[in-house]
């Protein structure tokens, strides 16, 4: 994993600006290597956390074909690298190493903006074409890797994190009424594309586009699409098993030590089991990582969202797997110590002690491995949250996890509350997601609502968790992969009838 940053100005010489602070501000995301590309029109910066092919994967990476040049900066991992590389070789492309970076670059050279549709992975990248004087930007389908931008005086400035933009001499941290309302009414989530600070935006999941003399033009290249589900229940079970297993195995590729989160829950248990079996076949040993909190048993209170403490199941999973397990215990002092760092990592108010605990846990994991697999996104895609299964909650209008609009609005100071309809603000975002949700004419009321629920969760709740996982892990120079976020799994599960997702639960 890495950080990227840059500036494209087609009217002024960017070499006259000191932009190195943009890269330095995100050093934790890539402490192993750094690089830059500068020309009159473009400045591109990269920090690298070396995971695959350290020698041949350095960035910015350049290529040339038929008198045209291409310069890439890239943050992410591509999990079908071998297949895409093989196809590119058939089309005449040559490779100097085995990094996915080179595959992304050559894929763009071959297919231009269509390259993203051929990639299975998590990514945010930019390709500068000096002869055409244009920049291509893209972000992965599910929104795992971040990419923020702003346009100032006709110039495009972009970075993996907001702090990278704020390190630019032209960009200041300004909060207006919209910023405050966004923080209070949707936080710790964000309206898709919103960077909270004034005039700062985020490339949305599954967006791509070009910046040139005509400005910035973005388009969506993928979304969850309904189709009739014709597989039988046994075939559906087999297909889901294959998709999940394949996603996990693909994400075990690494030239550095790799491990898995092991919370005691079903999601991390599945990932650890498949990873353990696969690595044993390869002659490697898996290390799992678990976290607990001092006096957790004493103070834990069961609820609908978490009926029991997952840590009760860790010993059994650990013994069954027979792999090495590193157990981390955090206390109140650890959580307090990480509060300020967590805000710095996230660039925005987040989830306080929840962010802090993950940050501290990632730091401990990084002492042992550079890459770890985590179970995020399974609940959103498989329907694991209580609001999916409680008929009363899921029938209510509005975001099912945030029904406290009036209470949230009470925190607004008079100057921000004046003339502001808080309920309408939140409902507008809710209804926009529903309006963008595609359904089939043959869908019954339950399946139609569950498609809406899945989109609400993947577009909102899941993005909050992905934000948290990316910022806390990368702040610790730890790459975390999320196999359940494979877009193939999401596409398939979007069309499985809801009643089949509840088989065995009644």
Coordinates of C-alpha atoms in Angstrom, one line a residue:
X1 CA 0.0 0.0 0.0
X2 CA 1.0 3.6 -0.5
X3 CA 0.0 7.2 -0.7
X4 CA -0.3 9.2 -3.8
X5 CA -0.5 13.0 -4.3
X6 CA -0.2 15.4 -7.1
X7 CA -1.0 18.7 -8.9
X8 CA -1.9 19.3 -12.5
X9 CA -1.8 22.9 -13.7
X10 CA -2.0 23.5 -17.5
X11 CA -1.6 27.3 -17.2
X12 CA 1.3 27.8 -14.7
X13 CA 4.6 26.1 -14.0
X14 CA 4.1 23.8 -11.0
X15 CA 7.9 23.5 -10.6
X16 CA 7.9 26.9 -9.0
X17 CA 5.9 25.6 -6.0
X18 CA 7.2 23.6 -3.1
X19 CA 4.9 20.7 -2.9
X20 CA 7.1 18.2 -1.0
X21 CA 5.0 18.6 2.2
X22 CA 2.1 16.9 0.4
X23 CA 4.1 13.7 0.3
X24 CA 5.7 14.1 3.7
X25 CA 2.3 14.6 5.4
X26 CA 1.3 11.0 4.4
X27 CA 4.7 9.4 5.0
X28 CA 3.2 6.7 7.4
X29 CA 1.3 5.2 4.5
X30 CA 4.5 4.3 2.7
X31 CA 7.7 4.5 4.8
X32 CA 9.8 2.2 2.6
X33 CA 10.3 4.2 -0.7
X34 CA 9.4 7.6 -2.0
X35 CA 9.5 9.1 -5.5
X36 CA 8.3 12.0 -7.5
X37 CA 7.8 13.2 -11.1
X38 CA 7.9 16.8 -12.1
X39 CA 7.3 18.7 -15.3
X40 CA 5.9 22.1 -16.2
X41 CA 2.3 20.9 -16.0
X42 CA 2.5 18.1 -13.5
X43 CA 3.9 17.1 -10.1
X44 CA 3.3 13.5 -8.9
X45 CA 4.4 12.1 -5.5
X46 CA 4.4 8.6 -4.1
X47 CA 5.2 7.0 -0.8
X48 CA 5.5 3.2 -0.9
X49 CA 4.9 0.4 1.6
X50 CA 6.8 -2.4 -0.2
X51 CA 4.7 -5.6 -0.3
X52 CA 5.3 -7.1 -3.8
X53 CA 8.5 -6.8 -5.9
X54 CA 10.3 -4.0 -4.0
X55 CA 12.9 -3.6 -6.7
X56 CA 10.8 -3.4 -9.8
X57 CA 7.7 -1.7 -8.3
X58 CA 9.0 1.7 -7.6
X59 CA 6.9 4.7 -8.4
X60 CA 6.2 7.0 -10.2
X61 CA 6.4 4.3 -12.9
X62 CA 6.7 5.3 -16.6
X63 CA 5.9 3.6 -19.9
X64 CA 6.0 4.6 -23.6
X65 CA 4.2 3.3 -26.6
X66 CA 4.1 4.8 -30.2
X67 CA 5.6 8.1 -29.1
X68 CA 3.3 8.6 -26.2
X69 CA 4.4 8.5 -22.5
X70 CA 2.5 7.5 -19.4
X71 CA 3.3 8.1 -15.8
X72 CA 1.5 6.2 -13.0
X73 CA 1.1 6.7 -9.3
X74 CA -0.9 4.0 -7.6
X75 CA -2.2 2.9 -4.2
X76 CA -3.7 -0.5 -3.8
X77 CA -3.4 -4.2 -4.7
X78 CA -4.7 -6.1 -7.8
X79 CA -5.8 -9.6 -7.0
X80 CA -6.1 -10.9 -10.6
X81 CA -2.6 -9.6 -11.6
X82 CA -1.5 -12.9 -13.2
X83 CA -4.6 -13.1 -15.5
X84 CA -4.3 -9.4 -16.6
X85 CA -0.6 -9.7 -17.1
X86 CA -1.0 -12.9 -19.3
X87 CA -3.6 -11.1 -21.5
X88 CA -1.3 -8.1 -21.9
X89 CA 1.6 -10.3 -22.9
X90 CA -0.6 -11.8 -25.6
X91 CA -1.1 -8.3 -26.8
X92 CA 2.7 -7.7 -27.1
X93 CA 3.5 -6.0 -23.7
X94 CA 6.7 -6.9 -21.9
X95 CA 7.3 -6.8 -18.2
X96 CA 10.5 -6.2 -16.1
X97 CA 9.1 -7.5 -12.8
X98 CA 6.2 -9.1 -11.1
X99 CA 4.6 -6.1 -9.4
X100 CA 0.9 -5.3 -9.9
X101 CA 2.0 -1.7 -10.4
X102 CA 3.5 -2.5 -13.8
X103 CA 0.3 -4.4 -14.7
X104 CA -1.9 -1.4 -13.9
X105 CA 0.3 0.9 -16.0
X106 CA 0.4 -1.4 -19.0
X107 CA -3.4 -2.1 -18.6
X108 CA -4.0 1.6 -18.9
X109 CA -1.7 1.9 -21.9
X110 CA -3.6 -0.9 -23.6
X111 CA -7.2 -0.2 -22.6
X112 CA -7.2 3.5 -21.4
X113 CA -10.1 4.1 -19.0
X114 CA -11.5 0.6 -19.7
X115 CA -8.7 -0.9 -17.8
X116 CA -10.5 -0.5 -14.4
X117 CA -13.2 -2.9 -15.5
X118 CA -10.6 -5.6 -15.9
X119 CA -9.1 -5.2 -12.5
X120 CA -10.2 -7.1 -9.4
X121 CA -8.7 -5.3 -6.4
X122 CA -8.6 -2.3 -4.2
X123 CA -7.1 0.8 -5.8
X124 CA -6.8 4.5 -6.3
X125 CA -4.5 5.7 -9.0
X126 CA -3.6 8.5 -11.4
X127 CA -2.0 8.3 -14.9
X128 CA -0.4 11.4 -16.5
X129 CA -0.1 11.6 -20.2
X130 CA 2.3 14.5 -21.0
X131 CA 1.7 14.6 -24.8
X132 CA -2.1 14.7 -24.3
X133 CA -1.7 17.0 -21.3
X134 CA -4.4 15.1 -19.4
X135 CA -4.6 13.1 -16.1
X136 CA -6.7 10.0 -15.6
X137 CA -8.0 9.2 -12.1
X138 CA -9.8 6.1 -10.8
X139 CA -11.0 4.4 -7.6
X140 CA -12.0 0.8 -6.9
X141 CA -15.6 -0.4 -7.1
X142 CA -16.2 -0.8 -3.4
X143 CA -14.3 2.3 -2.2
X144 CA -11.6 0.5 -0.2
X145 CA -8.8 2.9 -1.2
X146 CA -9.4 6.7 -0.7
X147 CA -8.7 9.6 -3.1
X148 CA -9.5 13.2 -2.4
X149 CA -9.3 16.3 -4.6
X150 CA -9.9 20.0 -5.0
X151 CA -9.8 22.4 -7.9
X152 CA -8.1 25.7 -7.3
X153 CA -7.6 28.5 -9.9
X154 CA -8.1 25.9 -12.7
X155 CA -5.6 23.5 -11.2
X156 CA -6.4 20.0 -9.9
X157 CA -4.8 19.0 -6.6
X158 CA -5.3 15.4 -5.3
X159 CA -4.1 13.1 -2.6
X160 CA -4.8 9.8 -0.8
X161 CA -5.8 11.7 2.4
X162 CA -7.2 15.1 3.2
X163 CA -4.0 16.0 5.1
X164 CA -2.2 15.7 1.8
X165 CA -4.4 18.4 0.2
X166 CA -4.1 20.6 3.3
X167 CA -0.3 20.4 2.9
X168 CA -0.5 22.2 -0.4
X169 CA 0.3 26.0 -0.2
X170 CA -3.0 26.9 -1.9
X171 CA -5.3 24.8 0.3
X172 CA -6.5 25.8 3.7
X173 CA -8.7 23.9 6.2
X174 CA -12.0 25.8 6.0
X175 CA -15.2 24.7 7.6
X176 CA -18.4 26.3 6.5
X177 CA -22.1 25.6 7.4
X178 CA -22.1 22.6 5.1
X179 CA -19.1 21.2 6.9
X180 CA -20.6 21.5 10.3
X181 CA -24.0 20.1 9.2
X182 CA -22.3 17.1 7.5
X183 CA -20.3 16.3 10.6
X184 CA -23.2 16.5 13.0
X185 CA -25.9 14.9 10.8
X186 CA -24.1 12.2 8.9
X187 CA -20.9 11.7 11.0
X188 CA -18.9 9.6 11.4
X189 CA -20.1 8.8 7.8
X190 CA -20.0 11.2 4.9
X191 CA -22.2 11.9 2.0
X192 CA -20.6 10.1 -1.0
X193 CA -18.1 12.4 -2.6
X194 CA -18.0 14.9 0.3
X195 CA -14.7 15.8 1.8
X196 CA -16.4 17.9 4.6
X197 CA -13.9 20.8 4.4
X198 CA -15.0 23.6 2.1
X199 CA -14.3 22.8 -1.6
X200 CA -12.7 19.4 -0.8
X201 CA -14.2 16.4 -2.5
X202 CA -13.6 12.6 -2.8
X203 CA -13.6 10.5 -5.9
X204 CA -16.6 8.2 -5.2
X205 CA -16.3 4.4 -5.3
X206 CA -16.4 3.1 -8.8
X207 CA -15.6 6.5 -10.4
X208 CA -13.1 7.3 -13.1
X209 CA -12.4 10.4 -15.1
X210 CA -10.1 12.8 -16.9
X211 CA -8.7 16.2 -16.1
X212 CA -7.5 18.3 -19.0
X213 CA -8.2 21.8 -20.4
X214 CA -11.9 21.1 -20.3
X215 CA -11.8 20.6 -16.5
X216 CA -12.5 17.5 -14.4
X217 CA -15.1 15.0 -15.8
X218 CA -16.0 12.0 -13.7
X219 CA -18.3 9.0 -14.4
X220 CA -19.4 5.9 -12.6
X221 CA -18.2 2.7 -14.3
X222 CA -19.9 0.1 -12.0
X223 CA -22.8 -0.4 -9.6
X224 CA -24.7 -3.3 -8.1
X225 CA -27.2 -4.4 -10.8
X226 CA -30.1 -6.8 -10.4
X227 CA -30.6 -9.9 -12.4
X228 CA -32.7 -13.0 -12.0
X229 CA -31.1 -15.6 -9.7
X230 CA -31.4 -18.9 -11.5
X231 CA -29.1 -21.1 -9.4
X232 CA -30.6 -23.6 -7.0
X233 CA -30.0 -23.3 -3.3
X234 CA -27.3 -26.0 -3.2
X235 CA -25.6 -24.4 -6.2
X236 CA -25.8 -21.0 -4.6
X237 CA -24.1 -22.3 -1.4
X238 CA -21.4 -23.8 -3.5
X239 CA -20.9 -20.7 -5.6
X240 CA -20.7 -18.5 -2.5
X241 CA -18.2 -20.8 -0.9
X242 CA -16.1 -20.7 -4.0
X243 CA -16.2 -16.9 -4.4
X244 CA -15.3 -16.4 -0.7
X245 CA -12.5 -19.0 -0.8
X246 CA -11.1 -17.6 -4.0
X247 CA -11.1 -14.0 -2.8
X248 CA -9.2 -15.0 0.4
X249 CA -6.6 -17.1 -1.5
X250 CA -6.0 -14.4 -4.0
X251 CA -5.3 -11.9 -1.2
X252 CA -2.6 -14.0 0.4
X253 CA -0.1 -13.0 -2.3
X254 CA 2.7 -11.1 -0.6
X255 CA 6.5 -10.9 -0.6
X256 CA 6.4 -9.8 3.1
X257 CA 5.0 -11.4 6.3
X258 CA 1.2 -11.7 6.3
X259 CA -1.4 -12.6 8.9
X260 CA -5.1 -12.4 9.7
X261 CA -7.3 -10.7 12.3
X262 CA -9.0 -13.3 14.5
X263 CA -11.8 -11.7 16.6
X264 CA -13.6 -14.9 17.5
X265 CA -16.4 -14.0 15.1
X266 CA -17.6 -15.9 12.0
X267 CA -16.1 -13.6 9.4
X268 CA -12.5 -13.5 10.7
X269 CA -12.8 -17.2 11.5
X270 CA -13.6 -18.1 7.9
X271 CA -10.8 -15.9 6.6
X272 CA -8.2 -17.4 9.1
X273 CA -9.3 -21.0 8.3
X274 CA -9.0 -20.6 4.5
X275 CA -5.7 -18.7 4.9
X276 CA -4.3 -21.3 7.3
X277 CA -5.1 -24.2 4.9
X278 CA -3.7 -22.3 1.9
X279 CA -0.5 -21.2 3.6
X280 CA 0.1 -24.7 4.9
X281 CA -0.1 -26.1 1.4
X282 CA 2.5 -23.5 0.4
X283 CA 4.8 -24.4 3.3
X284 CA 4.1 -21.1 5.2
X285 CA 2.8 -20.6 8.7
X286 CA -0.1 -18.3 9.5
X287 CA 0.0 -15.8 12.4
X288 CA -3.4 -14.6 13.7
X289 CA -4.0 -11.5 15.8
X290 CA -6.6 -11.1 18.5
X291 CA -7.5 -8.1 20.7
X292 CA -9.2 -7.9 24.1
X293 CA -9.7 -5.1 26.6
X294 CA -8.7 -5.2 30.3
X295 CA -11.8 -6.0 32.4
X296 CA -13.9 -6.6 29.3
X297 CA -15.7 -9.5 30.9
X298 CA -16.5 -7.4 33.9
X299 CA -18.0 -4.5 32.1
X300 CA -19.4 -6.1 28.9
X301 CA -23.2 -5.6 28.4
X302 CA -25.0 -7.7 25.8
X303 CA -27.2 -6.0 23.3
X304 CA -29.0 -6.6 20.0
X305 CA -26.0 -5.3 18.0
X306 CA -23.5 -7.5 20.0
X307 CA -25.3 -10.3 21.9
X308 CA -22.0 -11.7 23.2
X309 CA -18.3 -11.0 23.4
X310 CA -16.5 -12.6 20.4
X311 CA -13.4 -13.1 22.5
X312 CA -15.0 -16.1 24.2
X313 CA -14.6 -18.1 20.9
X314 CA -10.9 -17.1 20.2
X315 CA -9.3 -20.0 22.3
X316 CA -11.4 -22.6 20.5
X317 CA -10.6 -21.2 17.0
X318 CA -6.9 -20.7 17.9
X319 CA -6.6 -24.3 19.0
X320 CA -8.6 -25.7 16.1
X321 CA -6.5 -23.8 13.5
X322 CA -3.2 -24.8 15.2
X323 CA -1.5 -21.6 14.0
X324 CA 0.5 -19.0 15.9
X325 CA -1.8 -16.5 17.7
X326 CA -0.7 -13.1 19.0
X327 CA -3.1 -11.8 21.7
X328 CA -3.1 -8.1 22.4
X329 CA -4.8 -6.6 25.6
X330 CA -5.5 -2.9 25.6
X331 CA -6.4 -0.9 28.7
X332 CA -7.9 2.5 29.2
X333 CA -4.6 4.3 29.1
X334 CA -3.9 2.7 25.7
X335 CA -7.2 4.0 24.3
X336 CA -6.7 7.4 25.8
X337 CA -3.2 7.6 24.4
X338 CA -4.4 6.9 20.9
X339 CA -7.3 9.4 20.8
X340 CA -5.4 12.3 19.3
X341 CA -3.4 10.1 16.9
X342 CA -6.6 8.6 15.7
X343 CA -8.1 12.0 14.7
X344 CA -4.8 12.9 13.0
X345 CA -5.0 9.6 11.1
X346 CA -8.5 10.1 10.0
X347 CA -8.3 13.9 9.4
X348 CA -11.8 14.3 10.7
X349 CA -13.8 13.6 13.8
X350 CA -14.5 9.8 13.8
X351 CA -15.5 7.1 16.2
X352 CA -13.3 8.2 19.2
X353 CA -12.3 5.1 21.3
X354 CA -13.3 2.8 18.5
X355 CA -10.8 4.4 16.2
X356 CA -8.2 4.6 18.9
X357 CA -8.5 0.9 19.8
X358 CA -8.0 -0.2 16.1
X359 CA -5.1 2.2 15.8
X360 CA -3.3 0.7 18.8
X361 CA -4.1 -2.8 17.7
X362 CA -2.7 -2.2 14.2
X363 CA 0.5 -0.8 15.7
X364 CA 0.9 -4.1 17.6
X365 CA 0.2 -6.2 14.5
X366 CA 2.8 -4.2 12.6
X367 CA 5.5 -5.4 14.9
X368 CA 5.0 -8.9 13.4
X369 CA 3.7 -8.6 9.8
X370 CA 3.3 -6.0 7.1
X371 CA 0.0 -7.3 5.6
X372 CA -3.2 -8.6 7.4
X373 CA -6.6 -9.8 6.2
X374 CA -9.7 -8.6 8.0
X375 CA -13.4 -9.5 8.0
X376 CA -14.9 -6.1 7.2
X377 CA -17.8 -5.9 4.8
X378 CA -19.3 -9.3 5.4
X379 CA -22.2 -8.0 7.5
X380 CA -23.1 -5.4 4.9
X381 CA -23.1 -7.9 2.0
X382 CA -24.5 -11.0 3.7
X383 CA -27.1 -9.1 5.8
X384 CA -25.6 -9.7 9.2
X385 CA -26.7 -6.6 11.1
X386 CA -29.7 -6.6 13.4
X387 CA -31.4 -3.9 11.2
X388 CA -31.5 -6.4 8.3
X389 CA -33.4 -8.9 10.3
X390 CA -35.6 -6.8 12.6
X391 CA -38.8 -6.2 10.5
X392 CA -39.7 -3.2 12.5
X393 CA -36.4 -1.4 12.1
X394 CA -36.0 -2.2 8.4
X395 CA -39.5 -1.0 7.6
X396 CA -38.7 2.5 9.0
X397 CA -37.8 5.4 6.7
X398 CA -34.3 6.7 7.1
X399 CA -31.0 5.1 7.8
X400 CA -31.7 2.1 10.1
X401 CA -28.6 2.7 12.3
X402 CA -29.2 6.4 12.8
X403 CA -32.8 7.3 13.8
X404 CA -31.8 10.1 16.1
X405 CA -32.1 13.1 13.7
X406 CA -33.7 15.5 16.3
X407 CA -31.1 14.6 19.0
X408 CA -28.2 15.1 16.6
X409 CA -29.6 18.5 15.4
X410 CA -29.8 19.7 19.0
X411 CA -26.0 19.9 19.0
X412 CA -25.9 22.6 16.3
X413 CA -25.2 26.1 17.5
X414 CA -27.9 28.7 16.5
X415 CA -26.0 30.1 13.6
X416 CA -25.7 26.7 12.0
X417 CA -29.3 25.6 12.9
X418 CA -31.0 28.7 11.6
X419 CA -33.1 27.9 8.5
X420 CA -31.8 24.4 8.5
X421 CA -34.1 21.4 8.2
X422 CA -32.1 18.6 9.7
X423 CA -34.6 15.9 9.0
X424 CA -34.8 16.9 5.3
X425 CA -31.0 17.0 5.1
X426 CA -30.7 13.4 6.2
X427 CA -33.8 12.2 4.4
X428 CA -32.6 13.7 1.1
X429 CA -29.5 11.5 1.3
X430 CA -31.5 8.4 2.2
X431 CA -33.9 8.9 -0.6
X432 CA -31.1 9.5 -3.1
X433 CA -29.7 6.1 -2.3
X434 CA -33.0 4.4 -2.7
X435 CA -33.6 6.2 -6.0
X436 CA -30.3 4.9 -7.3
X437 CA -31.1 1.3 -6.2
X438 CA -32.0 -0.9 -9.2
X439 CA -34.6 -3.6 -8.7
X440 CA -36.4 -6.2 -10.8
X441 CA -40.1 -6.0 -11.7
X442 CA -40.4 -9.5 -10.3
X443 CA -39.0 -8.5 -6.9
X444 CA -41.5 -8.9 -4.0
X445 CA -41.7 -6.3 -1.2
X446 CA -39.1 -8.1 0.9
X447 CA -36.5 -8.6 -1.8
X448 CA -37.0 -5.0 -3.0
X449 CA -36.5 -3.6 0.5
X450 CA -33.4 -5.9 1.1
X451 CA -31.8 -4.5 -2.1
X452 CA -32.4 -1.0 -0.7
X453 CA -30.9 -2.1 2.6
X454 CA -27.8 -3.5 0.9
X455 CA -27.2 -0.3 -1.0
X456 CA -27.8 1.8 2.2
X457 CA -25.2 -0.4 4.0
X458 CA -22.6 -0.6 1.2
X459 CA -22.8 3.1 0.3
X460 CA -22.9 4.4 3.9
X461 CA -22.2 2.2 6.8
X462 CA -19.6 0.1 5.1
X463 CA -17.8 3.3 3.8
X464 CA -17.5 4.4 7.4
X465 CA -15.8 1.2 8.4
X466 CA -13.6 1.1 5.4
X467 CA -12.5 4.7 6.1
X468 CA -11.7 3.7 9.7
X469 CA -9.8 0.5 8.7
X470 CA -7.7 2.3 6.0
X471 CA -6.7 5.3 8.0
X472 CA -5.9 3.5 11.3
X473 CA -4.0 0.7 9.5
X474 CA -2.0 2.8 7.1
X475 CA -1.2 5.3 9.8
X476 CA 0.6 2.3 11.4
X477 CA 2.2 1.3 8.0
X478 CA 0.1 -1.9 8.0
X479 CA -1.7 -3.0 4.8
X480 CA -5.1 -4.5 5.6
X481 CA -7.0 -6.4 2.9
X482 CA -10.7 -7.1 3.0
X483 CA -11.6 -10.3 1.1
X484 CA -15.4 -10.0 1.7
X485 CA -15.2 -6.7 -0.2
X486 CA -14.5 -8.5 -3.5
X487 CA -17.0 -7.0 -5.9
X488 CA -17.8 -10.5 -7.3
X489 CA -19.2 -11.5 -3.9
X490 CA -21.2 -8.3 -3.7
X491 CA -22.6 -8.8 -7.2
X492 CA -23.6 -12.4 -6.6
X493 CA -25.2 -11.8 -3.1
X494 CA -27.1 -8.8 -4.4
X495 CA -29.3 -11.2 -6.4
X496 CA -29.6 -14.1 -4.0
X497 CA -33.2 -14.2 -2.6
X498 CA -33.4 -12.8 0.9
X499 CA -35.1 -16.0 2.3
X500 CA -32.0 -18.0 1.3
X501 CA -29.8 -15.7 3.3
X502 CA -31.9 -16.7 6.4
X503 CA -31.7 -20.4 5.9
X504 CA -31.0 -22.1 9.2
X505 CA -31.5 -18.9 11.2
X506 CA -35.1 -19.3 12.2

